[in-house]
Structure formats: structure tokens, C-alpha cells
């Protein structure tokens, strides 16, 4: 297949590109840096620059995965370039489900505006709403932050009492969902929640990390400037599991693997 990834040079986008290349797909990446993994064709592209769209033949692709679409005006620029028969996958956010809480500010509102505009087109679209994505290479290393603070005996910033449940999803599981959706050319016009099977509170997460790191004590600092706002963040992933046969990584097994990868990554 010929697959275009917009914003495929970081974290999930990069993992997705590598996976698709490994499966012998023809992968083209568009991003502002003009860089990407070996085996991909890469073009420098600024989605906020109207002139850049004239240099890309969007009809060349069977599937477009849009990893970095954040604002309605960005969608207005690209929507007329996407062929109606092309499988278009928009990576939105689980924050949209909690838009009424105002915990995620303009980010959730802007993602929702894009979703609404997309639903009013005749494009062959799928929308995914990931929960908190964790994995090595994330520019917001959520688990890495806790591990670093615990190891260095520094206070962990917590918004609230830490007893609110959150849902984590591992980057490799998000990639698996995206890979299966790239192969699905059917017109679904659906939105899928991408989330792990189990939620965990911040306090439970810290306790589990301490046990695996063999750390007995830790300090906390109450602040609104934390990785997780004081807001329950839970989801139902039944639809994506039933329609695409996804099996999500067991939460605690995934965290243990993350710790192992984190230690190796920071040692090397």
C-alpha cells in the first residue's frame, strides 16, 4: 500500500512509519523538519503554509494518517486536497470525551472542532481518540518523569490528592490500531477510543513504580502544573477491540517493560 503520514518523525508517528516500512509498504512522510526513518520517502512540509500543498499529490496514496492536525484552520487547508476514496485517519485525542470538564482547555476544543468539521465532509474517514499515550521516545515522558523523580529522590508534582483514576495506553498498541486501520478501506465514518483495558490512580501508579524500583519513600508537591490534571480519565475500548481484534497490553506488564526500556535507554 501507499501510505502518507503527516507528522511521522516523532514518537507514535515514527513507530508507525517503521512498522509499515517493515511490512513493505510504500511510506511517505511529511513534516517540517524533512526527516524520517530509513526506508521512508520524506518531504519537508509545513501544513500551515498553503503553498506547500501544491507540491504534494495526495491522490497518490491509499491511506493518509494525520498525526499532527490540531486546529480547524489546518483542516480547512487540507480537506480539499484529500480524495474522497482515500482512507483518511485523523488522530484526535481522548481529551475530547472530557471537553465539558475544561481540564484540557483549548486543546480539547480544537480537536473537537476538527472532528465536527471532518464529519460534515464526504471523506472516507476514521477518527481515533487515544488516552494518555506512554512509551520510550515520547516528548512528554509521563512514566519516565515518575521514574526519574523517584530515582533522584525529587518531589513528584501531583494535581489534587492523586486518587483519581487515569487510563494509559502503550504506544505500540496505538501503532497496532493504526496499522490495522490503514488496511481497512471500508467507509466506516467512525470514532474509536484507543485506551488500555485497566485504569489506575496516580497514587497506585507511584506505589507500583516504587515496588519495582525498590524505593521505599517518596515526596510529592501539589501543583496544577503536573502531567495529569486532577480529573478522572477513563474510557471504554470495546468498539476498537471488537471491530479490529485489538488486544491491549496488560497495564502492569507494560509498565514493567517500560521500566526496563527506560533503564536501558538512559544507560546507553
Short mmCIF file of C-alpha atoms in Angstrom, two decimals:
data_model
loop_
_atom_site.label_atom_id
_atom_site.label_comp_id
_atom_site.label_asym_id
_atom_site.label_seq_id
_atom_site.Cartn_x
_atom_site.Cartn_y
_atom_site.Cartn_z
CA UNK A 1 0.00 0.00 0.00
CA UNK A 2 0.98 3.63 -0.49
CA UNK A 3 0.65 5.38 2.85
CA UNK A 4 1.17 9.05 3.64
CA UNK A 5 1.92 10.02 7.25
CA UNK A 6 1.66 13.68 8.13
CA UNK A 7 3.98 14.31 11.07
CA UNK A 8 5.73 10.94 11.12
CA UNK A 9 9.05 11.86 12.71
CA UNK A 10 8.21 11.66 16.43
CA UNK A 11 7.07 9.02 18.86
CA UNK A 12 3.93 7.21 17.60
CA UNK A 13 4.28 8.57 14.08
CA UNK A 14 7.85 7.35 13.86
CA UNK A 15 6.94 3.95 15.30
CA UNK A 16 4.09 3.65 12.83
CA UNK A 17 6.32 4.51 9.89
CA UNK A 18 8.93 1.93 10.90
CA UNK A 19 6.26 -0.75 11.30
CA UNK A 20 4.71 -0.04 7.91
CA UNK A 21 8.13 0.02 6.23
CA UNK A 22 8.94 -3.32 7.84
CA UNK A 23 5.74 -4.68 6.30
CA UNK A 24 6.96 -3.49 2.88
CA UNK A 25 4.51 -0.64 2.44
CA UNK A 26 5.48 2.46 0.48
CA UNK A 27 5.64 5.15 3.17
CA UNK A 28 5.83 8.88 2.51
CA UNK A 29 6.31 11.25 5.46
CA UNK A 30 5.51 14.95 5.56
CA UNK A 31 6.87 17.13 8.36
CA UNK A 32 8.52 20.48 8.97
CA UNK A 33 11.98 19.02 9.56
CA UNK A 34 12.03 16.92 6.40
CA UNK A 35 13.44 13.94 8.28
CA UNK A 36 12.21 10.43 9.00
CA UNK A 37 13.22 6.79 9.49
CA UNK A 38 15.27 4.85 6.97
CA UNK A 39 13.18 3.39 4.19
CA UNK A 40 10.65 6.22 4.05
CA UNK A 41 10.37 8.88 1.41
CA UNK A 42 10.37 12.20 3.28
CA UNK A 43 9.30 15.67 2.21
CA UNK A 44 9.67 18.92 4.08
CA UNK A 45 6.18 20.26 4.60
CA UNK A 46 4.60 22.94 6.73
CA UNK A 47 0.90 22.27 7.00
CA UNK A 48 0.27 25.89 7.97
CA UNK A 49 1.75 27.09 4.67
CA UNK A 50 -0.86 26.99 1.90
CA UNK A 51 1.76 26.91 -0.86
CA UNK A 52 3.26 23.64 0.42
CA UNK A 53 0.11 21.70 -0.51
CA UNK A 54 0.63 22.35 -4.20
CA UNK A 55 3.75 20.16 -4.20
CA UNK A 56 2.05 17.04 -2.83
CA UNK A 57 -0.14 14.77 -4.97
CA UNK A 58 -2.47 13.46 -2.29
CA UNK A 59 -4.28 11.24 -4.81
CA UNK A 60 -1.17 9.03 -4.97
CA UNK A 61 -1.98 7.39 -1.62
CA UNK A 62 -4.28 4.62 -0.49
CA UNK A 63 -4.25 5.89 3.08
CA UNK A 64 -3.37 9.13 4.87
CA UNK A 65 -2.63 9.09 8.59
CA UNK A 66 -2.80 12.60 10.03
CA UNK A 67 -0.79 12.66 13.25
CA UNK A 68 -0.45 16.40 13.82
CA UNK A 69 -3.75 18.05 12.96
CA UNK A 70 -4.64 20.32 15.88
CA UNK A 71 -6.64 23.27 14.61
CA UNK A 72 -9.68 23.84 12.44
CA UNK A 73 -7.82 26.22 10.14
CA UNK A 74 -5.29 23.45 9.43
CA UNK A 75 -8.11 21.13 8.41
CA UNK A 76 -9.60 23.81 6.19
CA UNK A 77 -6.29 23.94 4.34
CA UNK A 78 -6.03 20.22 3.70
CA UNK A 79 -9.61 18.96 3.32
CA UNK A 80 -9.99 19.78 -0.37
CA UNK A 81 -6.73 18.00 -1.25
CA UNK A 82 -7.82 14.65 0.22
CA UNK A 83 -9.52 12.38 -2.35
CA UNK A 84 -12.90 11.07 -1.21
CA UNK A 85 -11.87 7.45 -1.85
CA UNK A 86 -8.66 7.68 0.20
CA UNK A 87 -8.68 6.10 3.65
CA UNK A 88 -8.13 9.12 5.92
CA UNK A 89 -7.28 8.54 9.61
CA UNK A 90 -7.36 11.51 11.94
CA UNK A 91 -5.52 11.17 15.26
CA UNK A 92 -7.64 13.17 17.67
CA UNK A 93 -7.49 12.85 21.48
CA UNK A 94 -9.33 11.25 24.38
CA UNK A 95 -9.45 14.77 25.82
CA UNK A 96 -12.45 15.38 23.56
CA UNK A 97 -14.50 13.00 25.70
CA UNK A 98 -13.82 15.26 28.68
CA UNK A 99 -14.36 18.57 26.93
CA UNK A 100 -17.11 19.58 29.38
CA UNK A 101 -14.69 19.45 32.32
CA UNK A 102 -12.41 22.11 30.80
CA UNK A 103 -9.44 20.13 32.12
CA UNK A 104 -7.72 20.18 28.75
CA UNK A 105 -8.53 23.73 27.70
CA UNK A 106 -8.26 24.81 24.08
CA UNK A 107 -6.57 21.54 23.07
CA UNK A 108 -9.77 19.51 23.51
CA UNK A 109 -11.95 22.22 22.00
CA UNK A 110 -9.78 22.49 18.88
CA UNK A 111 -9.66 18.73 18.38
CA UNK A 112 -13.45 18.60 18.70
CA UNK A 113 -13.83 21.37 16.12
CA UNK A 114 -11.74 19.35 13.66
CA UNK A 115 -13.78 16.20 14.34
CA UNK A 116 -17.02 18.06 13.76
CA UNK A 117 -15.79 19.60 10.51
CA UNK A 118 -14.48 16.24 9.29
CA UNK A 119 -17.83 14.56 9.99
CA UNK A 120 -19.53 17.08 7.71
CA UNK A 121 -17.43 16.10 4.68
CA UNK A 122 -17.79 13.13 2.35
CA UNK A 123 -14.26 11.93 3.09
CA UNK A 124 -13.63 8.28 3.92
CA UNK A 125 -12.55 8.99 7.47
CA UNK A 126 -11.78 7.25 10.73
CA UNK A 127 -11.11 9.14 13.96
CA UNK A 128 -9.11 7.75 16.86
CA UNK A 129 -9.10 9.18 20.37
CA UNK A 130 -6.13 7.83 22.32
CA UNK A 131 -5.97 8.12 26.10
CA UNK A 132 -2.63 9.08 27.71
CA UNK A 133 -0.01 7.50 25.43
CA UNK A 134 3.13 6.21 27.13
CA UNK A 135 6.33 4.80 25.70
CA UNK A 136 10.01 5.47 25.18
CA UNK A 137 10.53 8.43 22.87
CA UNK A 138 7.54 10.46 24.00
CA UNK A 139 8.36 14.18 24.15
CA UNK A 140 6.20 14.15 27.30
CA UNK A 141 7.73 11.13 29.09
CA UNK A 142 4.91 10.57 31.57
CA UNK A 143 6.18 7.35 33.14
CA UNK A 144 9.75 8.49 32.66
CA UNK A 145 9.05 11.57 34.75
CA UNK A 146 7.87 9.49 37.71
CA UNK A 147 10.78 7.09 37.43
CA UNK A 148 13.29 9.94 37.25
CA UNK A 149 11.80 11.76 40.24
CA UNK A 150 11.71 8.60 42.33
CA UNK A 151 15.26 7.57 41.46
CA UNK A 152 16.63 11.04 42.13
CA UNK A 153 14.60 11.46 45.32
CA UNK A 154 12.87 14.55 43.99
CA UNK A 155 9.27 15.55 44.71
CA UNK A 156 6.59 14.33 42.31
CA UNK A 157 4.17 17.00 41.16
CA UNK A 158 0.54 15.97 41.69
CA UNK A 159 -2.60 17.93 40.92
CA UNK A 160 -5.05 17.15 43.72
CA UNK A 161 -4.98 14.14 46.02
CA UNK A 162 -3.77 11.60 43.43
CA UNK A 163 -6.78 9.31 43.90
CA UNK A 164 -8.39 9.99 40.52
CA UNK A 165 -8.20 7.10 38.00
CA UNK A 166 -6.46 7.63 34.67
CA UNK A 167 -6.09 5.42 31.63
CA UNK A 168 -2.77 4.76 29.94
CA UNK A 169 -2.29 3.22 26.52
CA UNK A 170 1.07 1.99 25.30
CA UNK A 171 2.47 3.43 22.08
CA UNK A 172 2.87 0.02 20.45
CA UNK A 173 -0.85 -0.65 20.98
CA UNK A 174 -1.73 2.65 19.31
CA UNK A 175 0.51 1.70 16.39
CA UNK A 176 -1.20 -1.69 16.14
CA UNK A 177 -4.59 0.02 15.93
CA UNK A 178 -3.37 2.40 13.25
CA UNK A 179 -1.77 -0.36 11.19
CA UNK A 180 -4.99 -2.36 11.13
CA UNK A 181 -6.99 0.72 10.21
CA UNK A 182 -4.68 1.57 7.31
CA UNK A 183 -5.65 -1.79 5.81
CA UNK A 184 -9.36 -1.17 6.27
CA UNK A 185 -10.54 0.72 3.21
CA UNK A 186 -14.22 0.44 4.12
CA UNK A 187 -16.16 3.64 4.67
CA UNK A 188 -16.77 3.50 8.39
CA UNK A 189 -17.16 7.16 9.37
CA UNK A 190 -16.48 6.11 12.94
CA UNK A 191 -14.68 7.36 16.03
CA UNK A 192 -12.67 4.86 18.06
CA UNK A 193 -11.43 5.16 21.62
CA UNK A 194 -7.88 3.82 21.92
CA UNK A 195 -7.29 3.01 25.59
CA UNK A 196 -5.90 0.30 27.81
CA UNK A 197 -8.15 -2.26 29.49
CA UNK A 198 -7.44 -1.04 33.01
CA UNK A 199 -7.28 2.33 34.76
CA UNK A 200 -5.03 3.24 37.68
CA UNK A 201 -4.89 6.14 40.13
CA UNK A 202 -1.81 8.34 40.38
CA UNK A 203 -1.17 7.05 43.89
CA UNK A 204 -1.45 3.43 42.74
CA UNK A 205 0.91 4.15 39.84
CA UNK A 206 3.52 5.66 42.16
CA UNK A 207 3.16 2.74 44.58
CA UNK A 208 3.65 0.21 41.78
CA UNK A 209 6.68 2.03 40.39
CA UNK A 210 8.23 2.22 43.86
CA UNK A 211 7.82 -1.53 44.33
CA UNK A 212 9.51 -2.31 41.01
CA UNK A 213 12.28 0.23 41.58
CA UNK A 214 12.72 -0.96 45.18
CA UNK A 215 12.22 2.54 46.53
CA UNK A 216 10.60 2.92 49.95
CA UNK A 217 9.89 6.62 50.26
CA UNK A 218 8.91 9.48 48.01
CA UNK A 219 7.89 13.11 48.21
CA UNK A 220 5.05 14.90 46.47
CA UNK A 221 4.36 18.51 45.56
CA UNK A 222 0.79 19.66 44.99
CA UNK A 223 0.52 21.80 41.87
CA UNK A 224 -1.76 22.31 38.91
CA UNK A 225 1.35 22.16 36.71
CA UNK A 226 1.50 18.37 36.53
CA UNK A 227 1.43 15.74 33.79
CA UNK A 228 -2.08 14.63 34.74
CA UNK A 229 -4.78 17.17 35.64
CA UNK A 230 -6.96 16.45 38.67
CA UNK A 231 -9.53 14.69 36.53
CA UNK A 232 -10.69 11.08 36.15
CA UNK A 233 -9.73 9.95 32.66
CA UNK A 234 -11.35 6.58 31.86
CA UNK A 235 -12.63 5.03 28.64
CA UNK A 236 -14.39 2.08 27.04
CA UNK A 237 -12.30 0.43 24.33
CA UNK A 238 -14.89 -2.22 23.37
CA UNK A 239 -15.54 -0.90 19.86
CA UNK A 240 -11.95 -0.95 18.62
CA UNK A 241 -11.37 -4.35 20.22
CA UNK A 242 -14.43 -5.92 18.65
CA UNK A 243 -14.07 -4.38 15.18
CA UNK A 244 -10.29 -4.72 14.79
CA UNK A 245 -9.42 -7.60 17.12
CA UNK A 246 -7.06 -5.48 19.21
CA UNK A 247 -5.61 -6.94 22.40
CA UNK A 248 -4.24 -4.22 24.62
CA UNK A 249 -1.12 -4.70 26.72
CA UNK A 250 -1.69 -5.60 30.35
CA UNK A 251 -1.10 -2.39 32.31
CA UNK A 252 1.35 -3.63 34.93
CA UNK A 253 3.23 -5.84 32.49
CA UNK A 254 3.55 -2.86 30.17
CA UNK A 255 4.83 -0.63 32.96
CA UNK A 256 7.45 -3.22 33.92
CA UNK A 257 8.64 -3.36 30.32
CA UNK A 258 8.74 0.44 30.21
CA UNK A 259 10.98 0.50 33.30
CA UNK A 260 13.34 -1.99 31.64
CA UNK A 261 13.41 0.01 28.39
CA UNK A 262 13.84 3.27 30.30
CA UNK A 263 16.88 1.94 32.18
CA UNK A 264 18.48 0.62 29.00
CA UNK A 265 17.70 3.82 27.10
CA UNK A 266 19.24 6.04 29.77
CA UNK A 267 22.30 3.84 30.25
CA UNK A 268 23.17 3.76 26.55
#
